[in-house]
Coordinates of C-alpha atoms and ligand atoms in Angstrom, one line a residue:
X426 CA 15.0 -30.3 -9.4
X427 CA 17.2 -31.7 -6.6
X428 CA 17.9 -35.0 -6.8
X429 CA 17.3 -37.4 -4.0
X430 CA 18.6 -40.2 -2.5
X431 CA 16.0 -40.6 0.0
X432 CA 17.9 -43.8 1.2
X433 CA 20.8 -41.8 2.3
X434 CA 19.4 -38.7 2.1
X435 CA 19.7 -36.4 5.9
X436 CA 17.6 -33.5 4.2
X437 CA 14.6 -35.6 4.9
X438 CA 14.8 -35.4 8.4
X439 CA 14.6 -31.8 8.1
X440 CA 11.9 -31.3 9.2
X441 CA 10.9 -32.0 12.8
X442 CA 9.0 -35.7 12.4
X443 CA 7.2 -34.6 15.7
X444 CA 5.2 -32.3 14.0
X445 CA 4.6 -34.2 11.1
X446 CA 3.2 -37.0 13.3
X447 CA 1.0 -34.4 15.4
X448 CA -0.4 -33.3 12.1
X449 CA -1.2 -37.1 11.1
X450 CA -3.0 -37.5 14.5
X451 CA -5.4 -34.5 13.8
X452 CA -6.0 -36.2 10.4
X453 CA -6.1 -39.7 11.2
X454 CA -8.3 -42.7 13.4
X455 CA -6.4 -43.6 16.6
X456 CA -5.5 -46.8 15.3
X457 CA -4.7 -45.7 11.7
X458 CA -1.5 -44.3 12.4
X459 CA 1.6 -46.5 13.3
X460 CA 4.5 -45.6 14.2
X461 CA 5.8 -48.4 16.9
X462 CA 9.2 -49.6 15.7
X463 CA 8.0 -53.5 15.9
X464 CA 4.2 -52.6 14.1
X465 CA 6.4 -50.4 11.2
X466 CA 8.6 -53.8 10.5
X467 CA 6.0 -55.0 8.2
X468 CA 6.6 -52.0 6.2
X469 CA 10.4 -52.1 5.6
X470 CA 9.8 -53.7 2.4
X471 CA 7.7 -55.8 -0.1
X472 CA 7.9 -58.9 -1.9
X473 CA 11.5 -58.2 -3.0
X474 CA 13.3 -58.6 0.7
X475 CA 16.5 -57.1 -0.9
X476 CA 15.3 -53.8 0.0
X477 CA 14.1 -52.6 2.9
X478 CA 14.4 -49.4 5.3
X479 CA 12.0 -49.0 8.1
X480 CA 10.1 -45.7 7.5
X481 CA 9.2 -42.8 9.7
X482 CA 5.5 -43.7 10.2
X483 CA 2.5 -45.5 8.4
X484 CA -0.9 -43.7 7.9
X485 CA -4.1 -45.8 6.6
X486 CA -6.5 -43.2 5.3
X487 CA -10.4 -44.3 5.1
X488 CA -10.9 -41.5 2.4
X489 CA -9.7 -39.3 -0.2
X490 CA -10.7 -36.4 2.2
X491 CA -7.7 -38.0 4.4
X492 CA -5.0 -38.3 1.6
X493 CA -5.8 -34.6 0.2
X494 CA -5.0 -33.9 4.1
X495 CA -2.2 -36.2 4.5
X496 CA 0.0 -35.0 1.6
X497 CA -0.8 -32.0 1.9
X498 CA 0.8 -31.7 5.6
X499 CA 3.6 -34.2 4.1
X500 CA 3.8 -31.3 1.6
X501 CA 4.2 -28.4 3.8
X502 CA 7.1 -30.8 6.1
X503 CA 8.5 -31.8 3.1
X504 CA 8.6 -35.5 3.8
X505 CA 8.6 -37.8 1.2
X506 CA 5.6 -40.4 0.8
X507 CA 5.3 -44.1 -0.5
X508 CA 2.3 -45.3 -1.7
X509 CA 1.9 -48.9 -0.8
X510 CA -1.3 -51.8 -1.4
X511 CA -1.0 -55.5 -0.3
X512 CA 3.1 -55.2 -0.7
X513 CA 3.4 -57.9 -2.9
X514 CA 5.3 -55.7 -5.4
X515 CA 8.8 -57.5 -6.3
X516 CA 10.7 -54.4 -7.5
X517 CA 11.4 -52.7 -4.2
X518 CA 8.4 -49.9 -5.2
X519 CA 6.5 -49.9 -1.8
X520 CA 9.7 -50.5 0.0
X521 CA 10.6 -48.1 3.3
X522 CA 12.3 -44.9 2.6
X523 CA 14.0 -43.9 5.9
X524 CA 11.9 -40.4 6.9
X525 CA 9.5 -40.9 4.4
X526 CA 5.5 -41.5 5.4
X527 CA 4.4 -44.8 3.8
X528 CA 0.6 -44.5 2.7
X529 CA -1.1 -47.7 3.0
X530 CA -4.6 -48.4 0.9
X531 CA -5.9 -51.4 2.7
X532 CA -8.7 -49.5 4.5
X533 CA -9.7 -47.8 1.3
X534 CA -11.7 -51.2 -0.2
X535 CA -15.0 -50.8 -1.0
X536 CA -16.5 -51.5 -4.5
X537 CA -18.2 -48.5 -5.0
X538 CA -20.5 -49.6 -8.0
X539 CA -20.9 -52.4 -10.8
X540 CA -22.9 -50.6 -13.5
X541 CA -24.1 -53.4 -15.8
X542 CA -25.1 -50.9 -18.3
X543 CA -22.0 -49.6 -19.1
X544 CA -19.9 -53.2 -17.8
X545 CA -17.5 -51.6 -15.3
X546 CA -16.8 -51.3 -11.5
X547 CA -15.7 -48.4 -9.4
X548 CA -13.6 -49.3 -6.8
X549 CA -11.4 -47.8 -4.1
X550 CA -7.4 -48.8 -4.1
X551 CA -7.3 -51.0 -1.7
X552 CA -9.9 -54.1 -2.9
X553 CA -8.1 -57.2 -3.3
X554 CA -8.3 -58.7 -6.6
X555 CA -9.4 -62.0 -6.1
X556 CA -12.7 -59.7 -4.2
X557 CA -13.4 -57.5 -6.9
X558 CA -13.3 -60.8 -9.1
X559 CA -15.5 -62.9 -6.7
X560 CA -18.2 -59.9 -6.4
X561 CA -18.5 -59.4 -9.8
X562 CA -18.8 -63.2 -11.0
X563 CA -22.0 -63.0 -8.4
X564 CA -23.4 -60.7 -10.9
X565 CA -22.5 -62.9 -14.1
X566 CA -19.6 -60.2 -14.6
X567 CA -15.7 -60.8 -14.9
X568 CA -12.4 -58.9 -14.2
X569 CA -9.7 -60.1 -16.6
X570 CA -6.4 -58.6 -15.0
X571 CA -5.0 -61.5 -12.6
X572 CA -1.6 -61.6 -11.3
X573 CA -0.4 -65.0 -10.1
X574 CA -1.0 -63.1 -6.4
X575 CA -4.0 -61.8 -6.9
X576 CA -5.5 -63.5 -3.7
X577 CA -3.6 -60.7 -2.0
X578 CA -2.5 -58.0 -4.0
X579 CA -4.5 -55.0 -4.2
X580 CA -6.2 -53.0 -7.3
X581 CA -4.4 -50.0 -6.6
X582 CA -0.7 -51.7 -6.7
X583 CA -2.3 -53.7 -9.8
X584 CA -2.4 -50.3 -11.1
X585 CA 0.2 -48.5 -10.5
X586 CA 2.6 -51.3 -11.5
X587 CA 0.5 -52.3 -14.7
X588 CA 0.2 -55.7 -13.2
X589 CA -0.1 -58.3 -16.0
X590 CA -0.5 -62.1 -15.4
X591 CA -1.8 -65.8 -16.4
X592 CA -4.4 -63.7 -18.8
X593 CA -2.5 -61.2 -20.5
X594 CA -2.8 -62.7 -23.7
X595 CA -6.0 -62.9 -24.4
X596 CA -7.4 -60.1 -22.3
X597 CA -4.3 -57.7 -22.1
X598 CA -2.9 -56.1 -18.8
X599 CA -4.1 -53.8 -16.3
X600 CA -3.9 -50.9 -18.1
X601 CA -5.9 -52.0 -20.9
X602 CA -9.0 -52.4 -17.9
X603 CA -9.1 -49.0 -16.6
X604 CA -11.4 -46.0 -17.8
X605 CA -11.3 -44.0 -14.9
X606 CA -8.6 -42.9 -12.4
X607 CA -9.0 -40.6 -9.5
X608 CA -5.8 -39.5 -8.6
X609 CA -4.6 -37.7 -5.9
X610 CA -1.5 -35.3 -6.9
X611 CA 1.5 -34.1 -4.9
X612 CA 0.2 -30.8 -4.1
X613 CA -2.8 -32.9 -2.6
X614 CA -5.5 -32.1 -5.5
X615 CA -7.9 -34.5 -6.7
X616 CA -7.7 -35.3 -9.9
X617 CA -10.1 -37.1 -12.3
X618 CA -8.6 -38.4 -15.6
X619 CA -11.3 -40.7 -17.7
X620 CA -14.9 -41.5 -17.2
X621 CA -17.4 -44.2 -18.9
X622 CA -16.5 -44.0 -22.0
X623 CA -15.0 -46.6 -24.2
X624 CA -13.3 -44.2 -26.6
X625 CA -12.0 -40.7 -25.2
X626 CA -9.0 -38.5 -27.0
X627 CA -9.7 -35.6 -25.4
X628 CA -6.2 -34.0 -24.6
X629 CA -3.5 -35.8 -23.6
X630 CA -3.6 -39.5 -22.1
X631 CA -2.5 -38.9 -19.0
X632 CA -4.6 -42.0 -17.4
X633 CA -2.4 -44.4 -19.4
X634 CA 0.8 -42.6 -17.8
X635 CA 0.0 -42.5 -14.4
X636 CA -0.7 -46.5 -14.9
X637 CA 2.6 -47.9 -13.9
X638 CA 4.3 -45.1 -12.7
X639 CA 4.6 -47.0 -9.3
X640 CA 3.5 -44.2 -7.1
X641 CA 6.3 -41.4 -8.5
X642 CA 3.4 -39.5 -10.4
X643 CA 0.3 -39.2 -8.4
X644 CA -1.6 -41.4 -5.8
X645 CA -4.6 -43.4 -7.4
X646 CA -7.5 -43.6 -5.0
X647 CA -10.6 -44.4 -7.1
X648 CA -10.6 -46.4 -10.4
X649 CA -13.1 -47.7 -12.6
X650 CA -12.6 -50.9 -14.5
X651 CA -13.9 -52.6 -17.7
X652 CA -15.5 -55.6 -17.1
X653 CA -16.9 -58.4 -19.8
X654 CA -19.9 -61.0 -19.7
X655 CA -18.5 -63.7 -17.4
X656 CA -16.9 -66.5 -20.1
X657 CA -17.1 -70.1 -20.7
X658 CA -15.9 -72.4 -17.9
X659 CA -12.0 -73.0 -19.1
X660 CA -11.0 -76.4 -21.2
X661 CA -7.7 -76.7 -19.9
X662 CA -4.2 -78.7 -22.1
X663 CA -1.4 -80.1 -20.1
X664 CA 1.7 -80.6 -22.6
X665 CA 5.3 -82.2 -21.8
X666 CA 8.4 -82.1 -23.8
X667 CA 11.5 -83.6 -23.7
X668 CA 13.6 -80.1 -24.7
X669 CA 13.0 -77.0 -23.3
X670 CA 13.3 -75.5 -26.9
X671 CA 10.3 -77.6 -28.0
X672 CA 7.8 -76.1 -25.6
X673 CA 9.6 -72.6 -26.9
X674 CA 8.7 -73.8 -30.3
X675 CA 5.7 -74.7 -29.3
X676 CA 4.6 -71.4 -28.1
X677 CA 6.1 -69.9 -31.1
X678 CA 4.5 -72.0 -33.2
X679 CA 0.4 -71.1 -31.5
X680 CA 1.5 -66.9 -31.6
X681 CA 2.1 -67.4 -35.4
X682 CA -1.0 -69.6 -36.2
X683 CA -3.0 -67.1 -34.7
X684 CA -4.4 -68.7 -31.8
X685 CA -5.3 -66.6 -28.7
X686 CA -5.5 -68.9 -26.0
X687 CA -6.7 -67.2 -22.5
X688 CA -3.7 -68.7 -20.3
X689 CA -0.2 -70.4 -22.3
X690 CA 2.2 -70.3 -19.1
X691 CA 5.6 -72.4 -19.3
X692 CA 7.2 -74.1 -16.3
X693 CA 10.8 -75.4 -16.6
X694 CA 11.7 -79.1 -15.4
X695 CA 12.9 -77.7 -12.0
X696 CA 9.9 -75.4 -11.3
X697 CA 8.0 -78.3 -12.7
X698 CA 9.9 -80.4 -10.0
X699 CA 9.5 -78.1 -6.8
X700 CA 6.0 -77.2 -7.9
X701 CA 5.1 -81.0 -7.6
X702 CA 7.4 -81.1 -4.4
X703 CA 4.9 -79.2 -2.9
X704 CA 1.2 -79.7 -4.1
X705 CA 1.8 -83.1 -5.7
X706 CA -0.1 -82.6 -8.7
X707 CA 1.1 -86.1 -10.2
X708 CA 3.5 -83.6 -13.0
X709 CA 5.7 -85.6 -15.2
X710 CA 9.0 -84.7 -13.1
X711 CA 11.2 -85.9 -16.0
X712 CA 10.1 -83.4 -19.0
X713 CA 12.8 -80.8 -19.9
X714 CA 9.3 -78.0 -19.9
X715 CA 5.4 -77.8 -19.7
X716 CA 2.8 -75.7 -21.0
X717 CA -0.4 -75.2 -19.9
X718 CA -2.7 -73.9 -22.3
X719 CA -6.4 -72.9 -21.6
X720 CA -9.0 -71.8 -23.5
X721 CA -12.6 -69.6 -22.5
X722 CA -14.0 -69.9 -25.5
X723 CA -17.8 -71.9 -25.1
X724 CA -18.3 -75.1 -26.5
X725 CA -16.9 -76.3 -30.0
X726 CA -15.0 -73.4 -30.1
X727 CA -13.2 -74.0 -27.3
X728 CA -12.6 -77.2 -28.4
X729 CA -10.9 -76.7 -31.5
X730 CA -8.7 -74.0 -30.1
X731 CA -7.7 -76.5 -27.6
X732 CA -7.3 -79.2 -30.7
X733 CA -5.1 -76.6 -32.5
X734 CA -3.0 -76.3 -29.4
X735 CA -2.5 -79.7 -29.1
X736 CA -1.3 -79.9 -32.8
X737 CA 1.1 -77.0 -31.9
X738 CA 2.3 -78.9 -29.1
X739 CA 3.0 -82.3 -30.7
X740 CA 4.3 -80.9 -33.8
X741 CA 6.8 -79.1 -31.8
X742 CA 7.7 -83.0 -30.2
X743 CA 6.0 -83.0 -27.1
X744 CA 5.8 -86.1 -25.2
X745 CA 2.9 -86.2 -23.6
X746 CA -0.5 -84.0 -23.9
X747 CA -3.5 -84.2 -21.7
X748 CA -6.8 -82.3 -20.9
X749 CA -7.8 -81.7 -17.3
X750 CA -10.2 -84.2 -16.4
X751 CA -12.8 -81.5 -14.8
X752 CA -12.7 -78.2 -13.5
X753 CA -11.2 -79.1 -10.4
X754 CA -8.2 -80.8 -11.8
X755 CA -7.8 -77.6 -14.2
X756 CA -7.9 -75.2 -11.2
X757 CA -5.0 -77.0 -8.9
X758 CA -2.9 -77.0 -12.1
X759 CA -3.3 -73.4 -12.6
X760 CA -3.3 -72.9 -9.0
X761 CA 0.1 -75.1 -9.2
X762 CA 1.5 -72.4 -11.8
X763 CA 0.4 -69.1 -9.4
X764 CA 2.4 -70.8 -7.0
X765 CA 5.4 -71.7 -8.9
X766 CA 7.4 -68.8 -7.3
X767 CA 6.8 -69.9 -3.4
X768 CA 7.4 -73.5 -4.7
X769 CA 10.6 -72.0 -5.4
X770 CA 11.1 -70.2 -2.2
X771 CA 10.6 -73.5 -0.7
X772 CA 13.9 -74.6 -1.7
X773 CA 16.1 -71.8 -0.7
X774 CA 16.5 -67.8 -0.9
X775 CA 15.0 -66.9 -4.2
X776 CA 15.2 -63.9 -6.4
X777 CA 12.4 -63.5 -9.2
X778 CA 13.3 -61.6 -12.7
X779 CA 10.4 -60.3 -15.2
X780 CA 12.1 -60.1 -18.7
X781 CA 10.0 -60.0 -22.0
X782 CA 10.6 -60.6 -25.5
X783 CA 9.1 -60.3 -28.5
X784 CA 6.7 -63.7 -28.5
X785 CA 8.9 -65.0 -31.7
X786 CA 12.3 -64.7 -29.9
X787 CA 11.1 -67.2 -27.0
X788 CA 13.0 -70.3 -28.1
X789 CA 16.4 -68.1 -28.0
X790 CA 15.1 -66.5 -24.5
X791 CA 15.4 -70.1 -23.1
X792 CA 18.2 -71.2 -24.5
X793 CA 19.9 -67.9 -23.6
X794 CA 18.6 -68.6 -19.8
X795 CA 20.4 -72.2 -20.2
X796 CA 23.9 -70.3 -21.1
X797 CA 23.9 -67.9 -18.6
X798 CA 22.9 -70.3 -16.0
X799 CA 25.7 -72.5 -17.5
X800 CA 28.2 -69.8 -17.7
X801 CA 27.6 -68.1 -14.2
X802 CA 27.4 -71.8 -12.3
X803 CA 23.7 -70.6 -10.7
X804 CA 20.4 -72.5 -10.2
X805 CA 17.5 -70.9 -12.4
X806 CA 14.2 -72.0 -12.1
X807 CA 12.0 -70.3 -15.3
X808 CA 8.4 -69.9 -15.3
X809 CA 5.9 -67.8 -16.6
X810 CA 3.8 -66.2 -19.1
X811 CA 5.1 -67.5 -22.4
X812 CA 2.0 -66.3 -24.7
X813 CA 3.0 -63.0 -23.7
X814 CA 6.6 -63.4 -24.0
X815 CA 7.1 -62.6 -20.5
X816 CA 9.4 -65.1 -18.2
X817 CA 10.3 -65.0 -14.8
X818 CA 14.0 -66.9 -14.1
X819 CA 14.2 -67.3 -10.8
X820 CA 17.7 -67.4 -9.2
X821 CA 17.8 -70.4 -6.4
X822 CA 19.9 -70.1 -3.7
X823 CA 19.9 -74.1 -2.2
X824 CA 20.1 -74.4 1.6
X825 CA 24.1 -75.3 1.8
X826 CA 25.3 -72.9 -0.4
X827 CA 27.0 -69.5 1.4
X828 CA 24.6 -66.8 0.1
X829 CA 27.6 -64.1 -0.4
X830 CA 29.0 -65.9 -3.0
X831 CA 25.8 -66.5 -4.8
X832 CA 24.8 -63.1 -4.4
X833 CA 27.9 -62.5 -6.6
X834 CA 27.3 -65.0 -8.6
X835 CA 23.3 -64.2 -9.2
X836 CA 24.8 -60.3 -9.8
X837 CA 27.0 -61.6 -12.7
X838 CA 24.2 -63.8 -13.8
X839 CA 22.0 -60.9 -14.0
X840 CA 23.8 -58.6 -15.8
X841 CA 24.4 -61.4 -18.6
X842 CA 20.5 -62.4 -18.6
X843 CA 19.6 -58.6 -19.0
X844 CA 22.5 -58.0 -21.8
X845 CA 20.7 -61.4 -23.9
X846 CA 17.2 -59.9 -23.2
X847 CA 18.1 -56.2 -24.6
X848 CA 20.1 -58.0 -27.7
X849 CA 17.0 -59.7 -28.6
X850 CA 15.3 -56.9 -28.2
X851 CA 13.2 -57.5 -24.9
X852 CA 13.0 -55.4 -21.7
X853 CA 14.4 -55.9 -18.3
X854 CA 11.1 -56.1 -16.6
X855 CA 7.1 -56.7 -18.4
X856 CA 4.8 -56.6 -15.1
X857 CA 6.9 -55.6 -12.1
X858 CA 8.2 -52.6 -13.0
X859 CA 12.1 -50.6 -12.3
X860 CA 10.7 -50.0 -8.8
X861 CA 13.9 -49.4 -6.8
X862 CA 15.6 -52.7 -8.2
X863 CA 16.2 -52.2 -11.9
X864 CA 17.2 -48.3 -12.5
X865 CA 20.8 -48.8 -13.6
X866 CA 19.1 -51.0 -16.7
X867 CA 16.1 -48.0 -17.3
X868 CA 18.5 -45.9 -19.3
X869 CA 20.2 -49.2 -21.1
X870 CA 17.1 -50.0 -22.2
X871 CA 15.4 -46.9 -23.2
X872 CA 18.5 -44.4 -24.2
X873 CA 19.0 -41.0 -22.8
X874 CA 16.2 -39.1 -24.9
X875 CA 13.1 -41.6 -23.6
X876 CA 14.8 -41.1 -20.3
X877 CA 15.1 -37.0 -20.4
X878 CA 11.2 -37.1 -21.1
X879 CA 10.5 -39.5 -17.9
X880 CA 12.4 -36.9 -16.0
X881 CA 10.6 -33.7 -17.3
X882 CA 7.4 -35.5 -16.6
X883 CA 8.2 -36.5 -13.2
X884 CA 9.6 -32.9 -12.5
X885 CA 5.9 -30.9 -14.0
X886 CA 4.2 -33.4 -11.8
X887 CA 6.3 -34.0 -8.3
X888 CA 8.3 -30.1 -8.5
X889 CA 9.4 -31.7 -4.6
X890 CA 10.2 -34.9 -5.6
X891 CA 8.0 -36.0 -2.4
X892 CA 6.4 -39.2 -4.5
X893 CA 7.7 -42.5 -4.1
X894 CA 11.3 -40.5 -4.6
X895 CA 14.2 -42.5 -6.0
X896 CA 12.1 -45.4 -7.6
X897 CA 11.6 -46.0 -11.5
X898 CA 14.0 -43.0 -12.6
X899 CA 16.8 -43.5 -9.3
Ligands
FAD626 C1 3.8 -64.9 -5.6 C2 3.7 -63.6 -6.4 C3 3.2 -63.7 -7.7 C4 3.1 -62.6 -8.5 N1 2.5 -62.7 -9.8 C5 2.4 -61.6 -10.5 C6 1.8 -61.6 -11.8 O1 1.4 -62.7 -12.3 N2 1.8 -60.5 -12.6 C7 2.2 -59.3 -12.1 O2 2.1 -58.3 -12.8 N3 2.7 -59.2 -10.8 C8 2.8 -60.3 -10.1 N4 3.4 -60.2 -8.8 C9 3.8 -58.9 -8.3 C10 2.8 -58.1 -7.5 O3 1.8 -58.9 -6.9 C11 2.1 -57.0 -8.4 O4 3.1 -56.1 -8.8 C12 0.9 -56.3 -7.8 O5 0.3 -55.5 -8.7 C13 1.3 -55.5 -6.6 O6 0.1 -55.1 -5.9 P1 0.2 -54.7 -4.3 O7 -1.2 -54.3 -3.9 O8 0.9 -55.7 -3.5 O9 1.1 -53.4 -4.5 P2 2.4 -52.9 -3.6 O10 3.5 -54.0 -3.7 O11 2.0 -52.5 -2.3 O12 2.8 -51.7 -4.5 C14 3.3 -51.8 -5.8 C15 3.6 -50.4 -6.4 O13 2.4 -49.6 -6.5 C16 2.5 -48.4 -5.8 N5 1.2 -48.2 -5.2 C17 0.4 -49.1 -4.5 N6 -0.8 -48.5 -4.3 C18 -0.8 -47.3 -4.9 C19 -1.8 -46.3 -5.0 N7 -3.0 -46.4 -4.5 N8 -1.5 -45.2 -5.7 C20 -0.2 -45.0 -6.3 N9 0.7 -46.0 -6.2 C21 0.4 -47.1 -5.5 C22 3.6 -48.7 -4.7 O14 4.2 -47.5 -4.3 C23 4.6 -49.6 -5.5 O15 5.4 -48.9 -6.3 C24 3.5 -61.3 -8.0 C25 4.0 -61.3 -6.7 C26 4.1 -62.4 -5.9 C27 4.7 -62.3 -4.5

């Protein structure tokens, strides 16, 4: 297989774009193909600014019939394509690759069916979250999978990143939704690789290996999605502590006493800080951490699990513990968590990382985050989702500081975080994936062998390299 660079690459403007683009036009609505310099800006890259290249052209297929048609006329140029959804991906994965075609989903985003019988959904790629949630809640249904942007993010990105977020815990991540993919492969066949049922071991799994493969395997452009009896209204904890190793000990403490709450998400005292900066949720500003813990199960139940939490918490030493007062209170504090990240932004350039650890190894995690911090003389802000031992330090960049030498700094600091993450055990990102931003760790993390068998895959399935090229394995 040749290797690409498709950054730097000249062999992908081999072929003549002009024909390409003619090709597109046949294919494509009038409006649904862009290729003005000023309407492709949006595209150079996605939530991670760091990376960005403007790309030849954008097309936004209504149907499969389109994508079969795209890629294979992408195919016969040998251009390279990047699948893209919403573009809040924060790995660099739906960035612009410089003579590449980016494939955009957003016009593919209707819910094709909610079968109540069997409790899933069919949808296209391009339905935003927060949609498919609202029109399945007006049936009594409920999607678990919610990333922190799932008001904008799209179900196809959700899958091909393996999105996790505040539910993880209890519900698990994308991946553990999904029975059904339609994929589209780089020869341009259509593929279908599940179906209804709830146990299938025919053959290989390739559904579970095309989830999270970030667009280098296949394009997905039908799924459909597990969905559960709509739960209990949420009874929702707020607990304070003076150290941010109690609140690790706290969550420590719940993951060994077996409790499965649906949300435990941590905010550090500066998140906590630019989070109330913002929304002015009344948060104590002077605890060291805070947890908020949430439980969907219906009546006592829910109770208890929320009284067992609040015995994890003090015994740990927080101090202070409250319940929401209603369910309006306990949606702008989860609403304050989702937006912990922009609350960050708010204060400067900011650069988000995804590391997970075993649940046990938590209270080292943060203590770990304190030294390199320390050590490196940078500004992290940590948040995230602690019951699943996935945290998100977030590098701040303040307003007076020159951001060249941060940069340097942050690059130091990054290297150490990732070395205290793989010593205990962890890996360099839980939800967001390698995308384009974290290959130099891929092989750290997973050795040469693991690596070898990424590469063969990618090779039987992508001979051209024309998917996504240059993301996850570099
Ligand atoms: C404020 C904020 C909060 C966030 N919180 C979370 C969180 O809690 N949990 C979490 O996991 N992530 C989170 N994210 C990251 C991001 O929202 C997720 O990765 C999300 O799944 C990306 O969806 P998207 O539609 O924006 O995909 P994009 O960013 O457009 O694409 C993501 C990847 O999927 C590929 N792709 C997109 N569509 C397809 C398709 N149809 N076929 C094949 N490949 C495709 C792209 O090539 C790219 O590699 C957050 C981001 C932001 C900005």
């Amino acid at each position: 297989m040749r290797e690409h660079t498709p950054e730097r690459d000249p062999e992908f403007s081999k072929a003549s774009p002009e024909a390409l683009l003619r090709e597109l036009r046949a294919i494509l609505a009038p409006d649904s193909l862009i290729t003005d310099e000023e309407l492709l800006r949006p595209y150079e890259c996605d939530g991670l600014s760091a990376y960005r290249r403007l790309p030849l052209a954008v097309a936004l297929p209504e149907d499969e019939a389109q994508v079969v048609a795209i890629l294979a006329a992408c195919h016969r140029a040998g251009v390279p394509i990047v699948p893209r959804g919403a573009g809040t991906g924060l790995s660099g994965g739906a960035a612009g690759i410089e003579g590449a075609l980016t494939i955009s989903f957003t016009r593919m985003n209707r819910i094709l069916e909610i079968d109540h019988g069997n409790l899933t959904v069919s949808v296209q790629p391009g339905v935003v979250n927060a949609d498919l949630k609202a029109a399945v809640a007006a049936e009594g249904l409920f999607y678990a999978p919610d990333p922190a942007s799932y008001e904008s993010c799209t179900i196809g990105g959700n899958l091909a990143t393996n999105a996790g977020g505040l539910c993880c815990v209890k519900y698990g991540v994308t991946r553990d939704a999904v029975l059904d993919l339609e994929i589209v492969t780089a020869a341009g066949k259509i593929v279908r690789l599940g179906g209804k049922n709830v146990k299938d071991v025919a053959g290989y799994g390739l559904m579970p290996l095309i989830v999270g493969s970030q667009g280098t395997l296949a394009l997905i452009t039908e799924a459909t999605l597990r969905l559960r009896a709509a739960p209990a209204p949420r009874t929702t904890l707020l607990a304070f502590f003076p150290t941010v190793d109690a609140a690790g000990d706290a969550v420590a403490a719940m993951t060994a006493g077996g409790l499965v709450p649906v949300t435990l998400e941590l905010m550090d005292q500066f998140t906590v800080r630019a989070v109330d900066d913002v929304h002015h949720l009344g948060l104590d500003r002077d605890a060291a951490a805070m947890l908020l813990v949430e439980s969907d199960l219906p009546g006592p139940a829910g109770l208890a699990e929320m009284e067992a939490a609040e015995a994890a918490c003090q015994a740990a030493g927080a101090s202070m513990v409250l319940r929401a007062a209603d369910p309006v209170e306990a949606d702008w504090l989860r609403q304050g968590r989702r937006l912990a990240y922009r609350a960050l932004e708010a204060i400067g350039a900011a650069r988000m990382e995804d590391i997970g650890v075993p649940r046990s190894r938590i209270p080292e995690m943060l203590r770990a985050i304190g030294d390199v911090a320390a050590a490196h003389n940078v500004t992290i802000g940590t948040f995230g989702h602690a019951g699943d031992g996935n945290l998100h330090p977030t590098f701040v960049v303040g307003p007076g500081e020159p951001e060249a030498v941060a940069l340097e700094r942050i690059t130091a600091a990054k290297a150490a975080l990732y070395e205290a993450v793989l010593a205990l055990g962890g890996t360099v990102t839980a939800e967001h994936g390698i995308g384009a931003s974290r290959q130099a760790w891929l092989l750290r993390q997973r050795g040469e062998d693991a690596v070898a068998m990424m590469r063969a895959i990618k090779r039987a399935l992508d001979p051209d390299n024309l998917l996504n090229p240059g993301r996850v394995l570099g």
